[in-house]
JSON list of C-alpha atoms in Angstrom, two decimals:
[
{"chain": "A", "resi": 19, "resn": "MET", "atom": "CA", "xyz": [5.69, 22.14, 55.78]},
{"chain": "A", "resi": 20, "resn": "ARG", "atom": "CA", "xyz": [5.66, 20.39, 52.44]},
{"chain": "A", "resi": 21, "resn": "LYS", "atom": "CA", "xyz": [8.88, 22.06, 51.37]},
{"chain": "A", "resi": 22, "resn": "LEU", "atom": "CA", "xyz": [10.52, 20.96, 54.62]},
{"chain": "A", "resi": 23, "resn": "PHE", "atom": "CA", "xyz": [9.44, 17.41, 54.12]},
{"chain": "A", "resi": 24, "resn": "ILE", "atom": "CA", "xyz": [10.90, 17.41, 50.65]},
{"chain": "A", "resi": 25, "resn": "PHE", "atom": "CA", "xyz": [14.21, 18.91, 51.78]},
{"chain": "A", "resi": 26, "resn": "LEU", "atom": "CA", "xyz": [14.53, 16.35, 54.69]},
{"chain": "A", "resi": 27, "resn": "PHE", "atom": "CA", "xyz": [13.68, 13.48, 52.34]},
{"chain": "A", "resi": 28, "resn": "PHE", "atom": "CA", "xyz": [16.28, 14.72, 49.86]},
{"chain": "A", "resi": 29, "resn": "LEU", "atom": "CA", "xyz": [18.89, 15.02, 52.65]},
{"chain": "A", "resi": 30, "resn": "PHE", "atom": "CA", "xyz": [18.06, 11.52, 53.89]},
{"chain": "A", "resi": 31, "resn": "THR", "atom": "CA", "xyz": [18.42, 10.10, 50.31]},
{"chain": "A", "resi": 32, "resn": "VAL", "atom": "CA", "xyz": [21.70, 11.91, 49.69]},
{"chain": "A", "resi": 33, "resn": "THR", "atom": "CA", "xyz": [23.02, 10.37, 52.98]},
{"chain": "A", "resi": 34, "resn": "LEU", "atom": "CA", "xyz": [21.83, 6.88, 52.09]},
{"chain": "A", "resi": 35, "resn": "THR", "atom": "CA", "xyz": [23.24, 7.17, 48.69]},
{"chain": "A", "resi": 36, "resn": "ALA", "atom": "CA", "xyz": [26.74, 8.41, 50.03]},
{"chain": "A", "resi": 37, "resn": "ASN", "atom": "CA", "xyz": [26.85, 5.42, 52.46]},
{"chain": "A", "resi": 38, "resn": "ALA", "atom": "CA", "xyz": [25.81, 2.94, 49.69]},
{"chain": "A", "resi": 39, "resn": "GLN", "atom": "CA", "xyz": [28.91, 3.93, 47.79]},
{"chain": "A", "resi": 40, "resn": "LYS", "atom": "CA", "xyz": [31.14, 2.90, 50.70]},
{"chain": "A", "resi": 41, "resn": "GLN", "atom": "CA", "xyz": [32.62, -0.51, 51.10]},
{"chain": "A", "resi": 42, "resn": "VAL", "atom": "CA", "xyz": [34.45, -2.00, 54.01]},
{"chain": "A", "resi": 43, "resn": "LEU", "atom": "CA", "xyz": [36.80, -5.17, 54.40]},
{"chain": "A", "resi": 44, "resn": "ILE", "atom": "CA", "xyz": [36.43, -7.26, 57.62]},
{"chain": "A", "resi": 45, "resn": "PHE", "atom": "CA", "xyz": [39.77, -9.10, 57.78]},
{"chain": "A", "resi": 46, "resn": "SER", "atom": "CA", "xyz": [40.33, -11.71, 60.46]},
{"chain": "A", "resi": 47, "resn": "LYS", "atom": "CA", "xyz": [43.26, -13.77, 59.36]},
{"chain": "A", "resi": 48, "resn": "THR", "atom": "CA", "xyz": [45.11, -15.43, 62.41]},
{"chain": "A", "resi": 49, "resn": "LYS", "atom": "CA", "xyz": [48.73, -16.91, 62.64]},
{"chain": "A", "resi": 50, "resn": "GLY", "atom": "CA", "xyz": [48.62, -17.24, 66.42]},
{"chain": "A", "resi": 51, "resn": "PHE", "atom": "CA", "xyz": [45.75, -17.59, 68.94]},
{"chain": "A", "resi": 52, "resn": "ARG", "atom": "CA", "xyz": [42.29, -17.55, 67.34]},
{"chain": "A", "resi": 53, "resn": "HIS", "atom": "CA", "xyz": [39.44, -16.00, 69.16]},
{"chain": "A", "resi": 54, "resn": "GLY", "atom": "CA", "xyz": [36.21, -17.94, 69.23]},
{"chain": "A", "resi": 55, "resn": "SER", "atom": "CA", "xyz": [34.30, -14.68, 68.93]},
{"chain": "A", "resi": 56, "resn": "ILE", "atom": "CA", "xyz": [35.64, -13.86, 65.39]},
{"chain": "A", "resi": 57, "resn": "GLU", "atom": "CA", "xyz": [32.66, -15.33, 63.51]},
{"chain": "A", "resi": 58, "resn": "LYS", "atom": "CA", "xyz": [30.13, -13.76, 65.78]},
{"chain": "A", "resi": 59, "resn": "GLY", "atom": "CA", "xyz": [32.03, -10.49, 65.61]},
{"chain": "A", "resi": 60, "resn": "ALA", "atom": "CA", "xyz": [32.14, -10.53, 61.79]},
{"chain": "A", "resi": 61, "resn": "GLN", "atom": "CA", "xyz": [28.33, -11.32, 61.65]},
{"chain": "A", "resi": 62, "resn": "VAL", "atom": "CA", "xyz": [27.54, -8.48, 63.92]},
{"chain": "A", "resi": 63, "resn": "LEU", "atom": "CA", "xyz": [29.76, -5.94, 62.05]},
{"chain": "A", "resi": 64, "resn": "LYS", "atom": "CA", "xyz": [28.11, -6.88, 58.85]},
{"chain": "A", "resi": 65, "resn": "GLN", "atom": "CA", "xyz": [24.65, -6.30, 60.36]},
{"chain": "A", "resi": 66, "resn": "LEU", "atom": "CA", "xyz": [25.76, -2.96, 61.80]},
{"chain": "A", "resi": 67, "resn": "LEU", "atom": "CA", "xyz": [27.30, -1.87, 58.41]},
{"chain": "A", "resi": 68, "resn": "ASP", "atom": "CA", "xyz": [24.15, -3.09, 56.63]},
{"chain": "A", "resi": 69, "resn": "LYS", "atom": "CA", "xyz": [21.96, -0.77, 58.82]},
{"chain": "A", "resi": 70, "resn": "GLU", "atom": "CA", "xyz": [24.18, 2.09, 57.62]},
{"chain": "A", "resi": 71, "resn": "LYS", "atom": "CA", "xyz": [23.80, 1.03, 54.02]},
{"chain": "A", "resi": 72, "resn": "ILE", "atom": "CA", "xyz": [27.46, 0.23, 53.79]},
{"chain": "A", "resi": 73, "resn": "SER", "atom": "CA", "xyz": [28.50, -3.00, 52.04]},
{"chain": "A", "resi": 74, "resn": "SER", "atom": "CA", "xyz": [31.09, -5.24, 53.46]},
{"chain": "A", "resi": 75, "resn": "ASP", "atom": "CA", "xyz": [33.18, -8.38, 52.75]},
{"chain": "A", "resi": 76, "resn": "HIS", "atom": "CA", "xyz": [34.65, -10.73, 55.29]},
{"chain": "A", "resi": 77, "resn": "SER", "atom": "CA", "xyz": [37.78, -12.52, 54.35]},
{"chain": "A", "resi": 78, "resn": "GLU", "atom": "CA", "xyz": [40.90, -14.08, 55.75]},
{"chain": "A", "resi": 79, "resn": "ASP", "atom": "CA", "xyz": [42.78, -14.13, 52.36]},
{"chain": "A", "resi": 80, "resn": "ALA", "atom": "CA", "xyz": [45.90, -12.01, 52.58]},
{"chain": "A", "resi": 81, "resn": "ALA", "atom": "CA", "xyz": [46.13, -12.21, 48.75]},
{"chain": "A", "resi": 82, "resn": "LEU", "atom": "CA", "xyz": [43.58, -9.40, 48.78]},
{"chain": "A", "resi": 83, "resn": "PHE", "atom": "CA", "xyz": [46.33, -7.05, 49.84]},
{"chain": "A", "resi": 84, "resn": "THR", "atom": "CA", "xyz": [47.37, -5.64, 46.53]},
{"chain": "A", "resi": 85, "resn": "ASP", "atom": "CA", "xyz": [46.71, -2.19, 45.14]},
{"chain": "A", "resi": 86, "resn": "GLN", "atom": "CA", "xyz": [43.91, -3.39, 42.96]},
{"chain": "A", "resi": 87, "resn": "GLY", "atom": "CA", "xyz": [42.48, -5.80, 45.62]},
{"chain": "A", "resi": 88, "resn": "LEU", "atom": "CA", "xyz": [42.14, -3.04, 48.21]},
{"chain": "A", "resi": 89, "resn": "LYS", "atom": "CA", "xyz": [41.13, -0.19, 46.00]},
{"chain": "A", "resi": 90, "resn": "LYS", "atom": "CA", "xyz": [37.43, -0.60, 46.23]},
{"chain": "A", "resi": 91, "resn": "TYR", "atom": "CA", "xyz": [37.43, -0.49, 50.16]},
{"chain": "A", "resi": 92, "resn": "ASP", "atom": "CA", "xyz": [37.03, 2.80, 52.13]},
{"chain": "A", "resi": 93, "resn": "ALA", "atom": "CA", "xyz": [38.21, 1.09, 55.40]},
{"chain": "A", "resi": 94, "resn": "ILE", "atom": "CA", "xyz": [39.67, -2.12, 56.61]},
{"chain": "A", "resi": 95, "resn": "ILE", "atom": "CA", "xyz": [38.77, -3.64, 59.94]},
{"chain": "A", "resi": 96, "resn": "PHE", "atom": "CA", "xyz": [41.33, -5.98, 61.61]},
{"chain": "A", "resi": 97, "resn": "LEU", "atom": "CA", "xyz": [38.98, -8.31, 63.66]},
{"chain": "A", "resi": 98, "resn": "SER", "atom": "CA", "xyz": [41.19, -10.14, 66.34]},
{"chain": "A", "resi": 99, "resn": "THR", "atom": "CA", "xyz": [43.85, -10.81, 63.85]},
{"chain": "A", "resi": 100, "resn": "THR", "atom": "CA", "xyz": [46.99, -12.41, 65.41]},
{"chain": "A", "resi": 101, "resn": "GLY", "atom": "CA", "xyz": [50.57, -12.98, 64.23]},
{"chain": "A", "resi": 102, "resn": "ASP", "atom": "CA", "xyz": [52.45, -12.30, 61.16]},
{"chain": "A", "resi": 103, "resn": "ILE", "atom": "CA", "xyz": [49.66, -12.23, 58.61]},
{"chain": "A", "resi": 104, "resn": "LEU", "atom": "CA", "xyz": [51.02, -10.12, 55.64]},
{"chain": "A", "resi": 105, "resn": "ASP", "atom": "CA", "xyz": [54.16, -10.70, 53.49]},
{"chain": "A", "resi": 106, "resn": "SER", "atom": "CA", "xyz": [56.36, -7.85, 52.49]},
{"chain": "A", "resi": 107, "resn": "ASN", "atom": "CA", "xyz": [54.46, -7.10, 49.26]},
{"chain": "A", "resi": 108, "resn": "GLN", "atom": "CA", "xyz": [51.16, -7.20, 50.97]},
{"chain": "A", "resi": 109, "resn": "GLN", "atom": "CA", "xyz": [52.46, -4.86, 53.70]},
{"chain": "A", "resi": 110, "resn": "ASP", "atom": "CA", "xyz": [53.59, -2.31, 51.04]},
{"chain": "A", "resi": 111, "resn": "ALA", "atom": "CA", "xyz": [50.19, -2.44, 49.42]},
{"chain": "A", "resi": 112, "resn": "PHE", "atom": "CA", "xyz": [48.58, -1.92, 52.77]},
{"chain": "A", "resi": 113, "resn": "MET", "atom": "CA", "xyz": [50.82, 1.14, 53.50]},
{"chain": "A", "resi": 114, "resn": "ARG", "atom": "CA", "xyz": [50.00, 2.60, 50.13]},
{"chain": "A", "resi": 115, "resn": "TYR", "atom": "CA", "xyz": [46.27, 2.05, 50.91]},
{"chain": "A", "resi": 116, "resn": "ILE", "atom": "CA", "xyz": [46.50, 4.03, 54.15]},
{"chain": "A", "resi": 117, "resn": "GLN", "atom": "CA", "xyz": [48.55, 6.76, 52.56]},
{"chain": "A", "resi": 118, "resn": "SER", "atom": "CA", "xyz": [45.90, 7.21, 49.99]},
{"chain": "A", "resi": 119, "resn": "GLY", "atom": "CA", "xyz": [43.52, 8.51, 52.76]},
{"chain": "A", "resi": 120, "resn": "LYS", "atom": "CA", "xyz": [41.63, 5.26, 53.66]},
{"chain": "A", "resi": 121, "resn": "GLY", "atom": "CA", "xyz": [40.55, 4.14, 57.15]},
{"chain": "A", "resi": 122, "resn": "PHE", "atom": "CA", "xyz": [41.69, 1.46, 59.49]},
{"chain": "A", "resi": 123, "resn": "VAL", "atom": "CA", "xyz": [39.80, -0.07, 62.44]},
{"chain": "A", "resi": 124, "resn": "GLY", "atom": "CA", "xyz": [41.57, -2.39, 64.95]},
{"chain": "A", "resi": 125, "resn": "ILE", "atom": "CA", "xyz": [39.42, -4.64, 67.23]},
{"chain": "A", "resi": 126, "resn": "HIS", "atom": "CA", "xyz": [40.81, -6.41, 70.28]},
{"chain": "A", "resi": 127, "resn": "ALA", "atom": "CA", "xyz": [43.70, -8.68, 69.07]},
{"chain": "A", "resi": 128, "resn": "ALA", "atom": "CA", "xyz": [44.62, -6.35, 66.16]},
{"chain": "A", "resi": 129, "resn": "THR", "atom": "CA", "xyz": [47.26, -5.23, 68.68]},
{"chain": "A", "resi": 130, "resn": "ASP", "atom": "CA", "xyz": [48.51, -8.84, 68.83]},
{"chain": "A", "resi": 131, "resn": "THR", "atom": "CA", "xyz": [49.55, -8.68, 65.22]},
{"chain": "A", "resi": 132, "resn": "GLU", "atom": "CA", "xyz": [52.71, -7.98, 63.11]},
{"chain": "A", "resi": 133, "resn": "PHE", "atom": "CA", "xyz": [55.04, -7.50, 66.05]},
{"chain": "A", "resi": 134, "resn": "ASP", "atom": "CA", "xyz": [58.16, -7.00, 63.72]},
{"chain": "A", "resi": 135, "resn": "TRP", "atom": "CA", "xyz": [56.62, -4.29, 61.52]},
{"chain": "A", "resi": 136, "resn": "PRO", "atom": "CA", "xyz": [57.24, -0.76, 63.12]},
{"chain": "A", "resi": 137, "resn": "TRP", "atom": "CA", "xyz": [54.85, 0.87, 60.69]},
{"chain": "A", "resi": 138, "resn": "TYR", "atom": "CA", "xyz": [52.05, -1.28, 61.83]},
{"chain": "A", "resi": 139, "resn": "ASN", "atom": "CA", "xyz": [52.86, -0.48, 65.49]},
{"chain": "A", "resi": 140, "resn": "GLY", "atom": "CA", "xyz": [52.52, 3.24, 64.62]},
{"chain": "A", "resi": 141, "resn": "LEU", "atom": "CA", "xyz": [49.19, 2.43, 62.83]},
{"chain": "A", "resi": 142, "resn": "VAL", "atom": "CA", "xyz": [47.42, 0.28, 65.57]},
{"chain": "A", "resi": 143, "resn": "GLY", "atom": "CA", "xyz": [48.95, 2.35, 68.39]},
{"chain": "A", "resi": 144, "resn": "ALA", "atom": "CA", "xyz": [50.28, -0.23, 70.75]},
{"chain": "A", "resi": 145, "resn": "TYR", "atom": "CA", "xyz": [51.16, -3.89, 71.09]},
{"chain": "A", "resi": 146, "resn": "PHE", "atom": "CA", "xyz": [49.56, -6.45, 73.35]},
{"chain": "A", "resi": 147, "resn": "THR", "atom": "CA", "xyz": [51.69, -8.08, 76.13]},
{"chain": "A", "resi": 148, "resn": "SER", "atom": "CA", "xyz": [49.40, -9.90, 78.58]},
{"chain": "A", "resi": 149, "resn": "HIS", "atom": "CA", "xyz": [45.97, -10.10, 80.06]},
{"chain": "A", "resi": 150, "resn": "PRO", "atom": "CA", "xyz": [44.22, -11.39, 83.20]},
{"chain": "A", "resi": 151, "resn": "ALA", "atom": "CA", "xyz": [41.12, -13.58, 83.23]},
{"chain": "A", "resi": 152, "resn": "VAL", "atom": "CA", "xyz": [37.91, -12.17, 81.74]},
{"chain": "A", "resi": 153, "resn": "GLN", "atom": "CA", "xyz": [36.15, -9.98, 84.38]},
{"chain": "A", "resi": 154, "resn": "GLN", "atom": "CA", "xyz": [34.12, -6.78, 84.72]},
{"chain": "A", "resi": 155, "resn": "ALA", "atom": "CA", "xyz": [36.08, -3.46, 84.90]},
{"chain": "A", "resi": 156, "resn": "LYS", "atom": "CA", "xyz": [35.37, 0.24, 85.14]},
{"chain": "A", "resi": 157, "resn": "ILE", "atom": "CA", "xyz": [36.13, 2.23, 81.98]},
{"chain": "A", "resi": 158, "resn": "ASP", "atom": "CA", "xyz": [36.58, 5.93, 82.23]},
{"chain": "A", "resi": 159, "resn": "VAL", "atom": "CA", "xyz": [35.16, 7.57, 79.09]},
{"chain": "A", "resi": 160, "resn": "LEU", "atom": "CA", "xyz": [37.52, 10.54, 78.46]},
{"chain": "A", "resi": 161, "resn": "ASP", "atom": "CA", "xyz": [36.00, 11.83, 75.10]},
{"chain": "A", "resi": 162, "resn": "ARG", "atom": "CA", "xyz": [32.16, 11.78, 74.99]},
{"chain": "A", "resi": 163, "resn": "LYS", "atom": "CA", "xyz": [32.08, 13.69, 71.74]},
{"chain": "A", "resi": 164, "resn": "HIS", "atom": "CA", "xyz": [33.64, 11.11, 69.46]},
{"chain": "A", "resi": 165, "resn": "ALA", "atom": "CA", "xyz": [31.31, 8.96, 67.39]},
{"chain": "A", "resi": 166, "resn": "ALA", "atom": "CA", "xyz": [32.45, 5.78, 69.26]},
{"chain": "A", "resi": 167, "resn": "THR", "atom": "CA", "xyz": [31.74, 7.05, 72.67]},
{"chain": "A", "resi": 168, "resn": "LYS", "atom": "CA", "xyz": [29.18, 9.80, 72.48]},
{"chain": "A", "resi": 169, "resn": "HIS", "atom": "CA", "xyz": [26.44, 7.32, 73.62]},
{"chain": "A", "resi": 170, "resn": "LEU", "atom": "CA", "xyz": [28.25, 6.47, 76.84]},
{"chain": "A", "resi": 171, "resn": "GLU", "atom": "CA", "xyz": [28.10, 7.77, 80.32]},
{"chain": "A", "resi": 172, "resn": "PRO", "atom": "CA", "xyz": [31.42, 9.07, 81.92]},
{"chain": "A", "resi": 173, "resn": "THR", "atom": "CA", "xyz": [31.79, 5.58, 83.47]},
{"chain": "A", "resi": 174, "resn": "TRP", "atom": "CA", "xyz": [31.09, 2.27, 81.70]},
{"chain": "A", "resi": 175, "resn": "LEU", "atom": "CA", "xyz": [31.13, -1.00, 83.43]},
{"chain": "A", "resi": 176, "resn": "HIS", "atom": "CA", "xyz": [31.87, -3.79, 80.95]},
{"chain": "A", "resi": 177, "resn": "LYS", "atom": "CA", "xyz": [32.95, -7.37, 81.14]},
{"chain": "A", "resi": 178, "resn": "ASP", "atom": "CA", "xyz": [35.85, -8.38, 78.77]},
{"chain": "A", "resi": 179, "resn": "GLU", "atom": "CA", "xyz": [39.38, -9.52, 78.57]},
{"chain": "A", "resi": 180, "resn": "TRP", "atom": "CA", "xyz": [41.62, -6.54, 79.42]},
{"chain": "A", "resi": 181, "resn": "TYR", "atom": "CA", "xyz": [44.85, -6.15, 77.55]},
{"chain": "A", "resi": 182, "resn": "ASN", "atom": "CA", "xyz": [48.11, -4.76, 79.02]},
{"chain": "A", "resi": 183, "resn": "PHE", "atom": "CA", "xyz": [49.99, -3.01, 76.30]},
{"chain": "A", "resi": 184, "resn": "LYS", "atom": "CA", "xyz": [53.58, -2.12, 75.32]},
{"chain": "A", "resi": 185, "resn": "ASP", "atom": "CA", "xyz": [55.01, 0.32, 72.87]},
{"chain": "A", "resi": 186, "resn": "VAL", "atom": "CA", "xyz": [52.07, 2.58, 73.30]},
{"chain": "A", "resi": 187, "resn": "LYS", "atom": "CA", "xyz": [52.50, 5.44, 70.74]},
{"chain": "A", "resi": 188, "resn": "ASP", "atom": "CA", "xyz": [52.82, 9.05, 71.98]},
{"chain": "A", "resi": 189, "resn": "GLY", "atom": "CA", "xyz": [50.07, 11.37, 70.90]},
{"chain": "A", "resi": 190, "resn": "LEU", "atom": "CA", "xyz": [47.21, 8.88, 70.58]},
{"chain": "A", "resi": 191, "resn": "HIS", "atom": "CA", "xyz": [43.83, 10.57, 71.26]},
{"chain": "A", "resi": 192, "resn": "VAL", "atom": "CA", "xyz": [42.72, 8.33, 74.12]},
{"chain": "A", "resi": 193, "resn": "LEU", "atom": "CA", "xyz": [38.88, 7.80, 74.11]},
{"chain": "A", "resi": 194, "resn": "MET", "atom": "CA", "xyz": [38.66, 5.51, 77.05]},
{"chain": "A", "resi": 195, "resn": "ASN", "atom": "CA", "xyz": [40.93, 4.56, 79.93]},
{"chain": "A", "resi": 196, "resn": "LEU", "atom": "CA", "xyz": [40.75, 1.52, 82.09]},
{"chain": "A", "resi": 197, "resn": "ASP", "atom": "CA", "xyz": [40.56, 1.95, 85.93]},
{"chain": "A", "resi": 198, "resn": "GLU", "atom": "CA", "xyz": [43.05, -0.67, 87.07]},
{"chain": "A", "resi": 199, "resn": "LYS", "atom": "CA", "xyz": [41.69, -0.28, 90.67]},
{"chain": "A", "resi": 200, "resn": "SER", "atom": "CA", "xyz": [38.36, -1.76, 89.53]},
{"chain": "A", "resi": 201, "resn": "TYR", "atom": "CA", "xyz": [39.76, -5.27, 88.36]},
{"chain": "A", "resi": 202, "resn": "ASN", "atom": "CA", "xyz": [42.62, -7.67, 88.94]},
{"chain": "A", "resi": 203, "resn": "GLY", "atom": "CA", "xyz": [45.61, -8.04, 86.60]},
{"chain": "A", "resi": 204, "resn": "GLY", "atom": "CA", "xyz": [46.26, -4.46, 85.26]},
{"chain": "A", "resi": 205, "resn": "LYS", "atom": "CA", "xyz": [50.02, -3.68, 84.82]},
{"chain": "A", "resi": 206, "resn": "MET", "atom": "CA", "xyz": [49.97, -0.26, 83.30]},
{"chain": "A", "resi": 207, "resn": "GLY", "atom": "CA", "xyz": [48.96, 2.10, 86.13]},
{"chain": "A", "resi": 208, "resn": "ASP", "atom": "CA", "xyz": [46.76, 5.12, 85.90]},
{"chain": "A", "resi": 209, "resn": "HIS", "atom": "CA", "xyz": [47.55, 5.54, 82.16]},
{"chain": "A", "resi": 210, "resn": "HIS", "atom": "CA", "xyz": [45.89, 2.51, 80.68]},
{"chain": "A", "resi": 211, "resn": "PRO", "atom": "CA", "xyz": [44.23, 3.48, 77.38]},
{"chain": "A", "resi": 212, "resn": "ILE", "atom": "CA", "xyz": [41.74, 0.85, 76.06]},
{"chain": "A", "resi": 213, "resn": "SER", "atom": "CA", "xyz": [40.26, 2.68, 73.03]},
{"chain": "A", "resi": 214, "resn": "TRP", "atom": "CA", "xyz": [41.85, 5.48, 70.97]},
{"chain": "A", "resi": 215, "resn": "SER", "atom": "CA", "xyz": [41.87, 7.29, 67.55]},
{"chain": "A", "resi": 216, "resn": "GLN", "atom": "CA", "xyz": [44.45, 9.01, 65.51]},
{"chain": "A", "resi": 217, "resn": "ASN", "atom": "CA", "xyz": [45.44, 10.31, 62.09]},
{"chain": "A", "resi": 218, "resn": "TYR", "atom": "CA", "xyz": [48.28, 8.16, 60.77]},
{"chain": "A", "resi": 219, "resn": "ASP", "atom": "CA", "xyz": [50.22, 8.46, 57.47]},
{"chain": "A", "resi": 220, "resn": "GLY", "atom": "CA", "xyz": [47.36, 9.95, 55.54]},
{"chain": "A", "resi": 221, "resn": "GLY", "atom": "CA", "xyz": [44.55, 7.76, 56.93]},
{"chain": "A", "resi": 222, "resn": "LYS", "atom": "CA", "xyz": [42.28, 7.73, 59.90]},
{"chain": "A", "resi": 223, "resn": "VAL", "atom": "CA", "xyz": [42.45, 5.13, 62.71]},
{"chain": "A", "resi": 224, "resn": "PHE", "atom": "CA", "xyz": [40.21, 3.82, 65.42]},
{"chain": "A", "resi": 225, "resn": "TYR", "atom": "CA", "xyz": [41.14, 1.07, 68.01]},
{"chain": "A", "resi": 226, "resn": "THR", "atom": "CA", "xyz": [39.27, -0.63, 70.73]},
{"chain": "A", "resi": 227, "resn": "GLY", "atom": "CA", "xyz": [40.66, -3.31, 73.06]},
{"chain": "A", "resi": 228, "resn": "LEU", "atom": "CA", "xyz": [37.17, -4.59, 73.73]},
{"chain": "A", "resi": 229, "resn": "GLY", "atom": "CA", "xyz": [35.57, -7.62, 71.95]},
{"chain": "A", "resi": 230, "resn": "HIS", "atom": "CA", "xyz": [37.18, -10.82, 73.26]},
{"chain": "A", "resi": 231, "resn": "THR", "atom": "CA", "xyz": [33.92, -12.54, 74.25]},
{"chain": "A", "resi": 232, "resn": "GLU", "atom": "CA", "xyz": [31.00, -13.55, 71.94]},
{"chain": "A", "resi": 233, "resn": "GLU", "atom": "CA", "xyz": [28.53, -11.97, 74.45]},
{"chain": "A", "resi": 234, "resn": "SER", "atom": "CA", "xyz": [30.10, -8.54, 74.11]},
{"chain": "A", "resi": 235, "resn": "TYR", "atom": "CA", "xyz": [28.97, -8.42, 70.48]},
{"chain": "A", "resi": 236, "resn": "ASP", "atom": "CA", "xyz": [25.34, -8.66, 71.65]},
{"chain": "A", "resi": 237, "resn": "GLU", "atom": "CA", "xyz": [25.68, -5.72, 73.92]},
{"chain": "A", "resi": 238, "resn": "PRO", "atom": "CA", "xyz": [24.06, -2.52, 72.40]},
{"chain": "A", "resi": 239, "resn": "ALA", "atom": "CA", "xyz": [26.54, -0.21, 73.99]},
{"chain": "A", "resi": 240, "resn": "PHE", "atom": "CA", "xyz": [29.47, -2.09, 72.42]},
{"chain": "A", "resi": 241, "resn": "GLN", "atom": "CA", "xyz": [27.71, -2.30, 69.06]},
{"chain": "A", "resi": 242, "resn": "LYS", "atom": "CA", "xyz": [27.28, 1.51, 69.09]},
{"chain": "A", "resi": 243, "resn": "HIS", "atom": "CA", "xyz": [30.98, 1.76, 70.08]},
{"chain": "A", "resi": 244, "resn": "LEU", "atom": "CA", "xyz": [32.02, -0.31, 67.10]},
{"chain": "A", "resi": 245, "resn": "ILE", "atom": "CA", "xyz": [29.83, 1.26, 64.40]},
{"chain": "A", "resi": 246, "resn": "GLY", "atom": "CA", "xyz": [30.70, 4.80, 65.79]},
{"chain": "A", "resi": 247, "resn": "GLY", "atom": "CA", "xyz": [34.34, 4.00, 65.45]},
{"chain": "A", "resi": 248, "resn": "ILE", "atom": "CA", "xyz": [34.03, 2.62, 61.98]},
{"chain": "A", "resi": 249, "resn": "LEU", "atom": "CA", "xyz": [32.11, 5.69, 60.66]},
{"chain": "A", "resi": 250, "resn": "SER", "atom": "CA", "xyz": [34.70, 7.91, 62.14]},
{"chain": "A", "resi": 251, "resn": "VAL", "atom": "CA", "xyz": [37.42, 6.55, 59.87]},
{"chain": "A", "resi": 252, "resn": "LEU", "atom": "CA", "xyz": [35.56, 6.58, 56.60]},
{"chain": "A", "resi": 253, "resn": "PRO", "atom": "CA", "xyz": [36.96, 9.04, 54.08]},
{"chain": "A", "resi": 254, "resn": "LYS", "atom": "CA", "xyz": [34.62, 11.80, 53.01]},
{"chain": "A", "resi": 255, "resn": "LYS", "atom": "CA", "xyz": [33.50, 11.50, 49.44]}
]
């Protein structure tokens, strides 16, 4: 029993040490509509990462997007970014960052970002086109083994702002699909992905369309969805 305890303690210590070496950038620069939930979202993300012993920085300074500025981060989260937020040199640095094997997480309006940059469309997986009013909808959880969705039942009722998308990339691993019959304003039909993952240009990607409202960040199920998605894109060390 004593040997088992020592082994488990060692394993726990190794896990904490591995996570402590990880660092994440929460980036929320906006050049279009600015979501009122950004500050709350950044606060909750930092709390969730702290619990995993992962350090994080929150910034809206695109000057960070250089090879040297991004080097220390294992993943970058675009938290409801909007508009054209990176210049060409910053875009190049971001591409090299992903190509080096690092992770990317897009939350909500990350799909309302960089519309004139095809590489980014491939990274985030789709572009926002429109949305109806905030309302409850039924989400069909298609993959209940992924870290972002394994805590969910096959059906999740959630209140949020539901994006319609264009330029949805072929081959995305869809984690959750919206049931358009359960709410008003859906324009995509039966195939309406709302969260997905993929490997892209050397890195790992997770996107969720949820996260418009401040209240959603207090919801335990959504918090688990977020941290599971973040952990899934972190490179192994």
